[in-house]
């Protein structure tokens, strides 16, 4: 079976899960909904690295409380230890604290919003602890720049759908998705969040529930043991 068209995948997932998603399930969206601004939202995205959004939300709340609402001035004055203690629940707290410190030292609200997206992407990627996924989530969700962030759920579902090969490079996946969907910001954002929701609820890492999946009849189920 050939890989299905992403537009069809998107149509079916949107029908199954609805749109927009509950902001509580996506820390970056929650940060935006709470009016945190670009700096606060970028910090929120860093907090989601290697953890679930529930833990990231708790860490964000704690950091918010002790930093005068994620004030840049306050965060600049805080030590790595103070930041790490506040965000401990999200894991890798020292590394994330160092990244947060580097962010407030290197960026402010104005540069994050006014810098040309390509230049900003390069600057973000040269910041310790910021990789392509974190940069892409920020560019797509905050700047509205048409890119495609790939997390573990997106990668797994796209692999099982036969859209990408196992172990495909991040940049190659992003390019392939954009090639098919075009620079359609809304479609890219929807596909990103809906693949995550699908990976959390149905196409889970272990024992995906193919029998309940709205994509079952068009999915080649690459690498899935249906026994
Ligand atoms: S049919 Fe199975 S492998 Fe394919 S997307 Fe659905 S749950 Fe995942």
PDB file of C-alpha atoms and ligand atoms in Angstrom:
ATOM      1  CA  UNK A   1       0.000   0.000   0.000  1.00  0.00           C
ATOM      2  CA  UNK A   2       1.294   3.476  -0.861  1.00  0.00           C
ATOM      3  CA  UNK A   3       1.582   6.261   1.727  1.00  0.00           C
ATOM      4  CA  UNK A   4      -1.655   8.289   1.853  1.00  0.00           C
ATOM      5  CA  UNK A   5      -1.774  11.945   0.877  1.00  0.00           C
ATOM      6  CA  UNK A   6      -1.160  14.216   3.841  1.00  0.00           C
ATOM      7  CA  UNK A   7      -4.217  16.352   3.017  1.00  0.00           C
ATOM      8  CA  UNK A   8      -6.382  13.260   3.421  1.00  0.00           C
ATOM      9  CA  UNK A   9      -4.611  12.359   6.686  1.00  0.00           C
ATOM     10  CA  UNK A  10      -5.207  15.893   7.897  1.00  0.00           C
ATOM     11  CA  UNK A  11      -8.876  15.863   6.889  1.00  0.00           C
ATOM     12  CA  UNK A  12      -9.538  12.622   8.732  1.00  0.00           C
ATOM     13  CA  UNK A  13      -7.604  13.554  11.878  1.00  0.00           C
ATOM     14  CA  UNK A  14      -9.344  16.915  12.080  1.00  0.00           C
ATOM     15  CA  UNK A  15     -12.688  15.167  11.771  1.00  0.00           C
ATOM     16  CA  UNK A  16     -11.705  12.687  14.515  1.00  0.00           C
ATOM     17  CA  UNK A  17     -10.171  15.081  17.042  1.00  0.00           C
ATOM     18  CA  UNK A  18     -11.552  18.495  16.112  1.00  0.00           C
ATOM     19  CA  UNK A  19      -9.764  21.803  15.957  1.00  0.00           C
ATOM     20  CA  UNK A  20      -8.366  23.749  17.741  1.00  0.00           C
ATOM     21  CA  UNK A  21      -7.008  21.386  20.398  1.00  0.00           C
ATOM     22  CA  UNK A  22      -7.330  21.926  24.129  1.00  0.00           C
ATOM     23  CA  UNK A  23      -4.533  24.398  24.947  1.00  0.00           C
ATOM     24  CA  UNK A  24      -3.766  22.450  28.159  1.00  0.00           C
ATOM     25  CA  UNK A  25      -2.423  19.663  25.921  1.00  0.00           C
ATOM     26  CA  UNK A  26       0.058  21.946  24.164  1.00  0.00           C
ATOM     27  CA  UNK A  27       2.187  24.060  26.488  1.00  0.00           C
ATOM     28  CA  UNK A  28       3.145  26.525  23.754  1.00  0.00           C
ATOM     29  CA  UNK A  29      -0.526  27.155  22.973  1.00  0.00           C
ATOM     30  CA  UNK A  30      -1.313  27.470  26.672  1.00  0.00           C
ATOM     31  CA  UNK A  31       1.469  30.032  27.074  1.00  0.00           C
ATOM     32  CA  UNK A  32       0.092  32.034  24.172  1.00  0.00           C
ATOM     33  CA  UNK A  33      -3.462  31.759  25.476  1.00  0.00           C
ATOM     34  CA  UNK A  34      -2.281  33.086  28.844  1.00  0.00           C
ATOM     35  CA  UNK A  35      -0.763  36.079  27.088  1.00  0.00           C
ATOM     36  CA  UNK A  36       2.829  35.268  27.982  1.00  0.00           C
ATOM     37  CA  UNK A  37       4.331  36.921  24.922  1.00  0.00           C
ATOM     38  CA  UNK A  38       7.130  35.590  22.697  1.00  0.00           C
ATOM     39  CA  UNK A  39       9.825  35.333  25.379  1.00  0.00           C
ATOM     40  CA  UNK A  40       7.551  33.488  27.808  1.00  0.00           C
ATOM     41  CA  UNK A  41       6.273  31.225  25.052  1.00  0.00           C
ATOM     42  CA  UNK A  42       9.813  30.345  23.938  1.00  0.00           C
ATOM     43  CA  UNK A  43      10.662  29.460  27.556  1.00  0.00           C
ATOM     44  CA  UNK A  44       7.491  27.336  27.712  1.00  0.00           C
ATOM     45  CA  UNK A  45       8.584  25.455  24.580  1.00  0.00           C
ATOM     46  CA  UNK A  46      11.991  24.739  26.143  1.00  0.00           C
ATOM     47  CA  UNK A  47      10.212  23.319  29.194  1.00  0.00           C
ATOM     48  CA  UNK A  48       8.402  20.747  27.018  1.00  0.00           C
ATOM     49  CA  UNK A  49      11.681  19.181  25.841  1.00  0.00           C
ATOM     50  CA  UNK A  50      11.867  15.497  26.775  1.00  0.00           C
ATOM     51  CA  UNK A  51       8.801  15.551  28.989  1.00  0.00           C
ATOM     52  CA  UNK A  52       5.040  15.615  28.664  1.00  0.00           C
ATOM     53  CA  UNK A  53       3.054  18.837  28.461  1.00  0.00           C
ATOM     54  CA  UNK A  54       1.456  18.223  31.876  1.00  0.00           C
ATOM     55  CA  UNK A  55       4.841  18.409  33.646  1.00  0.00           C
ATOM     56  CA  UNK A  56       5.884  21.320  31.447  1.00  0.00           C
ATOM     57  CA  UNK A  57       2.723  23.220  32.437  1.00  0.00           C
ATOM     58  CA  UNK A  58       3.482  22.740  36.152  1.00  0.00           C
ATOM     59  CA  UNK A  59       7.106  23.867  35.655  1.00  0.00           C
ATOM     60  CA  UNK A  60       5.917  26.903  33.708  1.00  0.00           C
ATOM     61  CA  UNK A  61       3.481  27.846  36.467  1.00  0.00           C
ATOM     62  CA  UNK A  62       6.204  27.594  39.147  1.00  0.00           C
ATOM     63  CA  UNK A  63       8.726  29.576  37.156  1.00  0.00           C
ATOM     64  CA  UNK A  64       6.049  32.175  36.398  1.00  0.00           C
ATOM     65  CA  UNK A  65       5.339  32.606  40.100  1.00  0.00           C
ATOM     66  CA  UNK A  66       8.921  33.215  41.184  1.00  0.00           C
ATOM     67  CA  UNK A  67       9.989  35.360  38.232  1.00  0.00           C
ATOM     68  CA  UNK A  68       7.342  38.102  38.336  1.00  0.00           C
ATOM     69  CA  UNK A  69       5.449  36.544  35.453  1.00  0.00           C
ATOM     70  CA  UNK A  70       8.561  35.500  33.455  1.00  0.00           C
ATOM     71  CA  UNK A  71       9.960  39.003  33.565  1.00  0.00           C
ATOM     72  CA  UNK A  72      13.175  39.157  31.558  1.00  0.00           C
ATOM     73  CA  UNK A  73      14.751  41.461  34.119  1.00  0.00           C
ATOM     74  CA  UNK A  74      13.928  39.062  36.931  1.00  0.00           C
ATOM     75  CA  UNK A  75      15.138  36.006  35.006  1.00  0.00           C
ATOM     76  CA  UNK A  76      18.405  37.783  34.195  1.00  0.00           C
ATOM     77  CA  UNK A  77      18.912  38.374  37.911  1.00  0.00           C
ATOM     78  CA  UNK A  78      18.087  34.805  38.936  1.00  0.00           C
ATOM     79  CA  UNK A  79      20.777  32.132  39.243  1.00  0.00           C
ATOM     80  CA  UNK A  80      20.805  28.909  37.227  1.00  0.00           C
ATOM     81  CA  UNK A  81      20.090  27.055  40.495  1.00  0.00           C
ATOM     82  CA  UNK A  82      17.003  29.132  41.268  1.00  0.00           C
ATOM     83  CA  UNK A  83      15.610  28.569  37.797  1.00  0.00           C
ATOM     84  CA  UNK A  84      16.493  24.845  37.892  1.00  0.00           C
ATOM     85  CA  UNK A  85      14.739  24.390  41.243  1.00  0.00           C
ATOM     86  CA  UNK A  86      11.568  26.000  39.955  1.00  0.00           C
ATOM     87  CA  UNK A  87      11.385  23.811  36.850  1.00  0.00           C
ATOM     88  CA  UNK A  88      12.605  20.536  38.406  1.00  0.00           C
ATOM     89  CA  UNK A  89       9.318  18.724  37.619  1.00  0.00           C
ATOM     90  CA  UNK A  90      10.013  19.009  33.875  1.00  0.00           C
ATOM     91  CA  UNK A  91      13.327  17.091  34.156  1.00  0.00           C
ATOM     92  CA  UNK A  92      16.775  18.003  32.776  1.00  0.00           C
ATOM     93  CA  UNK A  93      16.330  21.119  34.887  1.00  0.00           C
ATOM     94  CA  UNK A  94      19.939  22.302  34.922  1.00  0.00           C
ATOM     95  CA  UNK A  95      20.286  22.047  31.168  1.00  0.00           C
ATOM     96  CA  UNK A  96      16.929  23.769  30.642  1.00  0.00           C
ATOM     97  CA  UNK A  97      17.827  26.459  33.197  1.00  0.00           C
ATOM     98  CA  UNK A  98      21.017  27.186  31.259  1.00  0.00           C
ATOM     99  CA  UNK A  99      19.008  27.434  28.045  1.00  0.00           C
ATOM    100  CA  UNK A 100      16.476  29.786  29.644  1.00  0.00           C
ATOM    101  CA  UNK A 101      19.330  31.937  30.901  1.00  0.00           C
ATOM    102  CA  UNK A 102      20.889  32.013  27.419  1.00  0.00           C
ATOM    103  CA  UNK A 103      17.510  32.968  25.928  1.00  0.00           C
ATOM    104  CA  UNK A 104      16.966  35.949  28.217  1.00  0.00           C
ATOM    105  CA  UNK A 105      20.570  37.044  27.680  1.00  0.00           C
ATOM    106  CA  UNK A 106      20.368  36.747  23.906  1.00  0.00           C
ATOM    107  CA  UNK A 107      16.794  37.768  23.043  1.00  0.00           C
ATOM    108  CA  UNK A 108      14.073  40.173  24.026  1.00  0.00           C
ATOM    109  CA  UNK A 109      10.422  40.493  22.986  1.00  0.00           C
ATOM    110  CA  UNK A 110      11.260  42.888  20.158  1.00  0.00           C
ATOM    111  CA  UNK A 111      13.977  40.823  18.476  1.00  0.00           C
ATOM    112  CA  UNK A 112      11.913  37.644  18.764  1.00  0.00           C
ATOM    113  CA  UNK A 113       9.052  39.292  16.887  1.00  0.00           C
ATOM    114  CA  UNK A 114      10.837  41.588  14.451  1.00  0.00           C
ATOM    115  CA  UNK A 115      13.839  39.562  13.296  1.00  0.00           C
ATOM    116  CA  UNK A 116      13.548  38.015   9.843  1.00  0.00           C
ATOM    117  CA  UNK A 117      12.403  34.382  10.483  1.00  0.00           C
ATOM    118  CA  UNK A 118      15.356  32.778   8.661  1.00  0.00           C
ATOM    119  CA  UNK A 119      17.866  34.898  10.590  1.00  0.00           C
ATOM    120  CA  UNK A 120      16.007  34.274  13.837  1.00  0.00           C
ATOM    121  CA  UNK A 121      16.067  30.516  13.172  1.00  0.00           C
ATOM    122  CA  UNK A 122      19.867  30.640  12.827  1.00  0.00           C
ATOM    123  CA  UNK A 123      20.204  32.640  16.046  1.00  0.00           C
ATOM    124  CA  UNK A 124      17.889  30.307  17.937  1.00  0.00           C
ATOM    125  CA  UNK A 125      19.793  27.261  16.692  1.00  0.00           C
ATOM    126  CA  UNK A 126      23.081  28.720  17.894  1.00  0.00           C
ATOM    127  CA  UNK A 127      21.664  29.007  21.425  1.00  0.00           C
ATOM    128  CA  UNK A 128      22.701  26.081  23.659  1.00  0.00           C
ATOM    129  CA  UNK A 129      19.773  23.706  24.237  1.00  0.00           C
ATOM    130  CA  UNK A 130      17.716  24.904  21.278  1.00  0.00           C
ATOM    131  CA  UNK A 131      17.408  22.392  18.464  1.00  0.00           C
ATOM    132  CA  UNK A 132      15.395  22.425  15.240  1.00  0.00           C
ATOM    133  CA  UNK A 133      12.157  21.246  16.885  1.00  0.00           C
ATOM    134  CA  UNK A 134      12.149  23.986  19.530  1.00  0.00           C
ATOM    135  CA  UNK A 135      13.017  26.610  16.914  1.00  0.00           C
ATOM    136  CA  UNK A 136      10.346  25.340  14.511  1.00  0.00           C
ATOM    137  CA  UNK A 137       7.618  25.251  17.181  1.00  0.00           C
ATOM    138  CA  UNK A 138       8.413  28.865  18.033  1.00  0.00           C
ATOM    139  CA  UNK A 139       8.554  29.996  14.397  1.00  0.00           C
ATOM    140  CA  UNK A 140       5.292  28.254  13.505  1.00  0.00           C
ATOM    141  CA  UNK A 141       3.235  28.950  16.611  1.00  0.00           C
ATOM    142  CA  UNK A 142       4.463  32.399  17.577  1.00  0.00           C
ATOM    143  CA  UNK A 143       5.751  33.941  14.336  1.00  0.00           C
ATOM    144  CA  UNK A 144       3.275  32.210  12.054  1.00  0.00           C
ATOM    145  CA  UNK A 145       6.158  31.152   9.828  1.00  0.00           C
ATOM    146  CA  UNK A 146       5.254  28.144   7.654  1.00  0.00           C
ATOM    147  CA  UNK A 147       7.540  25.400   8.914  1.00  0.00           C
ATOM    148  CA  UNK A 148       6.899  21.937  10.320  1.00  0.00           C
ATOM    149  CA  UNK A 149       8.179  20.887  13.766  1.00  0.00           C
ATOM    150  CA  UNK A 150       8.746  17.155  14.179  1.00  0.00           C
ATOM    151  CA  UNK A 151       8.470  15.505  17.561  1.00  0.00           C
ATOM    152  CA  UNK A 152       8.543  11.814  18.435  1.00  0.00           C
ATOM    153  CA  UNK A 153       4.798  11.354  17.740  1.00  0.00           C
ATOM    154  CA  UNK A 154       4.935  13.069  14.336  1.00  0.00           C
ATOM    155  CA  UNK A 155       7.938  10.948  13.364  1.00  0.00           C
ATOM    156  CA  UNK A 156       6.347   7.680  14.502  1.00  0.00           C
ATOM    157  CA  UNK A 157       2.973   8.240  12.820  1.00  0.00           C
ATOM    158  CA  UNK A 158       4.528   9.478   9.562  1.00  0.00           C
ATOM    159  CA  UNK A 159       6.813   6.415   9.531  1.00  0.00           C
ATOM    160  CA  UNK A 160       3.939   3.968  10.029  1.00  0.00           C
ATOM    161  CA  UNK A 161       1.975   5.768   7.318  1.00  0.00           C
ATOM    162  CA  UNK A 162       4.900   5.090   4.987  1.00  0.00           C
ATOM    163  CA  UNK A 163       5.398   8.801   4.374  1.00  0.00           C
ATOM    164  CA  UNK A 164       9.002   8.701   5.620  1.00  0.00           C
ATOM    165  CA  UNK A 165      11.587   6.007   6.175  1.00  0.00           C
ATOM    166  CA  UNK A 166      12.608   4.958   9.653  1.00  0.00           C
ATOM    167  CA  UNK A 167      15.464   7.133  10.954  1.00  0.00           C
ATOM    168  CA  UNK A 168      14.874   9.830   8.316  1.00  0.00           C
ATOM    169  CA  UNK A 169      16.725  13.073   9.047  1.00  0.00           C
ATOM    170  CA  UNK A 170      14.736  15.887  10.671  1.00  0.00           C
ATOM    171  CA  UNK A 171      15.354  18.329   7.824  1.00  0.00           C
ATOM    172  CA  UNK A 172      14.351  15.761   5.199  1.00  0.00           C
ATOM    173  CA  UNK A 173      11.019  15.094   6.936  1.00  0.00           C
ATOM    174  CA  UNK A 174      10.287  18.803   7.244  1.00  0.00           C
ATOM    175  CA  UNK A 175      11.108  19.347   3.586  1.00  0.00           C
ATOM    176  CA  UNK A 176       8.921  16.430   2.460  1.00  0.00           C
ATOM    177  CA  UNK A 177       5.920  17.644   4.490  1.00  0.00           C
ATOM    178  CA  UNK A 178       6.259  21.223   3.234  1.00  0.00           C
ATOM    179  CA  UNK A 179       6.658  19.966  -0.320  1.00  0.00           C
ATOM    180  CA  UNK A 180       3.334  18.170  -0.078  1.00  0.00           C
ATOM    181  CA  UNK A 181       1.322  20.702   1.956  1.00  0.00           C
ATOM    182  CA  UNK A 182       2.983  23.817   0.592  1.00  0.00           C
ATOM    183  CA  UNK A 183       3.777  26.874   2.723  1.00  0.00           C
ATOM    184  CA  UNK A 184       0.277  26.652   4.180  1.00  0.00           C
ATOM    185  CA  UNK A 185       0.770  27.781   7.771  1.00  0.00           C
ATOM    186  CA  UNK A 186      -2.618  26.640   9.004  1.00  0.00           C
ATOM    187  CA  UNK A 187      -2.329  23.181   7.447  1.00  0.00           C
ATOM    188  CA  UNK A 188       1.203  22.731   8.835  1.00  0.00           C
ATOM    189  CA  UNK A 189       0.105  23.770  12.326  1.00  0.00           C
ATOM    190  CA  UNK A 190      -2.927  21.505  12.198  1.00  0.00           C
ATOM    191  CA  UNK A 191      -0.937  18.517  10.952  1.00  0.00           C
ATOM    192  CA  UNK A 192       1.720  19.033  13.648  1.00  0.00           C
ATOM    193  CA  UNK A 193      -0.754  19.139  16.547  1.00  0.00           C
ATOM    194  CA  UNK A 194      -3.139  16.500  15.166  1.00  0.00           C
ATOM    195  CA  UNK A 195      -0.314  13.988  14.592  1.00  0.00           C
ATOM    196  CA  UNK A 196       0.752  14.527  18.202  1.00  0.00           C
ATOM    197  CA  UNK A 197      -2.795  14.003  19.460  1.00  0.00           C
ATOM    198  CA  UNK A 198      -3.110  10.907  17.279  1.00  0.00           C
ATOM    199  CA  UNK A 199       0.231   9.550  18.519  1.00  0.00           C
ATOM    200  CA  UNK A 200      -0.810  10.078  22.124  1.00  0.00           C
ATOM    201  CA  UNK A 201      -4.276   8.553  21.830  1.00  0.00           C
ATOM    202  CA  UNK A 202      -4.352   5.897  19.103  1.00  0.00           C
ATOM    203  CA  UNK A 203      -1.062   5.441  17.242  1.00  0.00           C
ATOM    204  CA  UNK A 204       0.870   4.950  20.465  1.00  0.00           C
ATOM    205  CA  UNK A 205       4.471   3.732  20.530  1.00  0.00           C
ATOM    206  CA  UNK A 206       3.444   0.358  21.944  1.00  0.00           C
ATOM    207  CA  UNK A 207       0.349  -1.468  20.754  1.00  0.00           C
ATOM    208  CA  UNK A 208      -1.182   1.123  18.432  1.00  0.00           C
ATOM    209  CA  UNK A 209      -4.951   0.717  18.274  1.00  0.00           C
ATOM    210  CA  UNK A 210      -5.252   0.275  14.503  1.00  0.00           C
ATOM    211  CA  UNK A 211      -8.754  -1.158  14.850  1.00  0.00           C
ATOM    212  CA  UNK A 212     -10.024   2.193  16.163  1.00  0.00           C
ATOM    213  CA  UNK A 213      -7.926   4.352  13.869  1.00  0.00           C
ATOM    214  CA  UNK A 214      -9.592   6.692  11.372  1.00  0.00           C
ATOM    215  CA  UNK A 215      -6.608   6.105   9.030  1.00  0.00           C
ATOM    216  CA  UNK A 216      -6.684   2.318   9.175  1.00  0.00           C
ATOM    217  CA  UNK A 217      -7.925   1.701   5.617  1.00  0.00           C
ATOM    218  CA  UNK A 218      -5.309   3.993   4.050  1.00  0.00           C
ATOM    219  CA  UNK A 219      -2.348   3.199   6.352  1.00  0.00           C
ATOM    220  CA  UNK A 220       0.262   0.631   5.277  1.00  0.00           C
ATOM    221  CA  UNK A 221       1.136   0.212   9.005  1.00  0.00           C
ATOM    222  CA  UNK A 222       4.866   0.088   8.364  1.00  0.00           C
ATOM    223  CA  UNK A 223       6.677  -1.738  11.174  1.00  0.00           C
ATOM    224  CA  UNK A 224       3.480  -2.417  13.126  1.00  0.00           C
ATOM    225  CA  UNK A 225       3.069  -5.908  14.484  1.00  0.00           C
ATOM    226  CA  UNK A 226      -0.670  -6.546  14.180  1.00  0.00           C
ATOM    227  CA  UNK A 227      -0.455  -9.952  15.816  1.00  0.00           C
TER     228      UNK A 227
HETATM  229  S1  LIG B   1      -3.599   2.352  11.259  1.00  0.00           S
HETATM  230 FE1  LIG B   1      -2.346   1.847  13.037  1.00  0.00          FE
HETATM  231  S2  LIG B   1      -0.247   2.333  12.424  1.00  0.00           S
HETATM  232 FE2  LIG B   1      -1.612   3.378  10.979  1.00  0.00          FE
HETATM  233  S3  LIG B   1      -1.884   5.425  11.831  1.00  0.00           S
HETATM  234 FE3  LIG B   1      -3.553   4.179  12.575  1.00  0.00          FE
HETATM  235  S4  LIG B   1      -2.883   3.405  14.574  1.00  0.00           S
HETATM  236 FE4  LIG B   1      -1.063   4.153  13.464  1.00  0.00          FE
END
